[in-house]
C-alpha positions as CSV (number, residue, x, y, z in Angstrom):
1,M,-24.4,15.2,18.0
2,D,-24.9,14.5,21.7
3,R,-22.0,13.8,24.2
4,S,-22.5,10.0,24.1
5,S,-22.3,9.9,20.3
6,A,-19.3,12.2,20.3
7,E,-17.5,9.9,22.8
8,A,-18.3,6.8,20.8
9,L,-17.1,8.4,17.6
10,A,-13.9,9.6,19.4
11,Q,-13.2,5.9,20.3
12,L,-13.6,4.9,16.6
13,L,-11.3,7.7,15.5
14,K,-8.7,6.7,18.1
15,A,-8.7,3.2,16.7
16,V,-7.9,4.4,13.2
17,S,-5.4,7.1,14.3
18,D,-2.4,4.9,13.6
19,P,-1.1,4.6,10.0
20,A,-0.6,0.9,10.3
21,R,-4.2,0.4,11.3
22,L,-5.4,2.5,8.4
23,Q,-3.2,0.3,6.1
24,L,-4.7,-2.8,7.6
25,I,-8.2,-1.7,6.9
26,A,-7.3,-0.8,3.4
27,L,-5.6,-4.2,2.8
28,I,-8.5,-6.2,4.2
29,R,-11.0,-4.2,2.1
30,A,-9.0,-4.5,-1.1
31,S,-8.7,-8.3,-0.8
32,E,-10.7,-10.2,-3.5
33,A,-12.6,-12.3,-1.0
34,G,-13.3,-9.3,1.3
35,E,-11.3,-10.9,4.1
36,S,-7.7,-11.5,4.8
37,C,-5.7,-14.0,6.8
38,A,-3.5,-12.5,9.5
39,C,-0.7,-14.4,8.0
40,D,-1.0,-12.3,4.8
41,L,-0.9,-8.9,6.5
42,T,2.6,-8.8,8.0
43,E,4.7,-8.6,4.8
44,P,2.8,-5.7,3.0
45,L,3.2,-3.6,6.2
46,G,6.8,-4.6,6.9
47,L,5.8,-5.2,10.5
48,S,6.3,-8.2,12.8
49,Q,3.5,-10.6,13.4
50,P,3.1,-9.5,17.1
51,T,2.8,-5.9,16.1
52,V,0.2,-6.6,13.4
53,S,-1.7,-8.8,15.9
54,H,-1.7,-5.9,18.3
55,H,-3.2,-3.5,15.7
56,L,-5.7,-6.1,14.6
57,K,-6.9,-6.5,18.2
58,I,-7.5,-2.7,18.5
59,L,-9.5,-2.6,15.3
60,T,-11.5,-5.7,16.4
61,E,-12.2,-4.3,19.8
62,A,-13.5,-1.0,18.2
63,G,-15.8,-3.1,16.0
64,L,-14.2,-1.9,12.8
65,I,-13.2,-5.5,11.7
66,T,-14.4,-8.9,12.7
67,R,-12.2,-11.9,13.5
68,E,-13.0,-15.6,12.6
69,K,-10.7,-18.3,13.7
70,R,-10.1,-21.1,11.1
71,G,-7.7,-23.8,12.2
72,T,-4.5,-22.1,13.3
73,W,-5.2,-18.8,11.4
74,A,-7.4,-15.9,12.1
75,W,-9.3,-14.2,9.2
76,Y,-10.4,-10.6,9.3
77,S,-13.2,-8.7,7.5
78,V,-14.1,-5.1,7.6
79,V,-17.4,-4.0,9.1
80,P,-18.7,-1.4,6.6
81,E,-21.3,0.0,8.9
82,R,-18.6,1.1,11.4
83,L,-16.6,2.7,8.7
84,A,-19.7,4.5,7.5
85,E,-20.1,5.9,11.0
86,I,-16.8,7.6,10.7
87,A,-17.4,8.8,7.2
88,S,-20.8,10.3,8.1
89,V,-19.2,12.9,10.3
90,F,-17.2,14.4,7.5
91,R,-20.1,14.7,5.0
């Protein structure tokens, strides 16, 4: 692995280094439709809406999830290829 790849991977790992962010990824992946509304993610985590939004923003900026605005709500989906990048290091 070259330096550039290591730095990119480190940024991905930093994005998932928080337990709440790991839970968010798991919740979104487990949803039947493969996507989750931000409004449905606060209660399972027991966190406030602003806190959940903060974590979702970090995951979105890392490219681990995508965000689609529908009316007043944002819907999130996991980007499997980005998760595979993380998993490939540990194989």
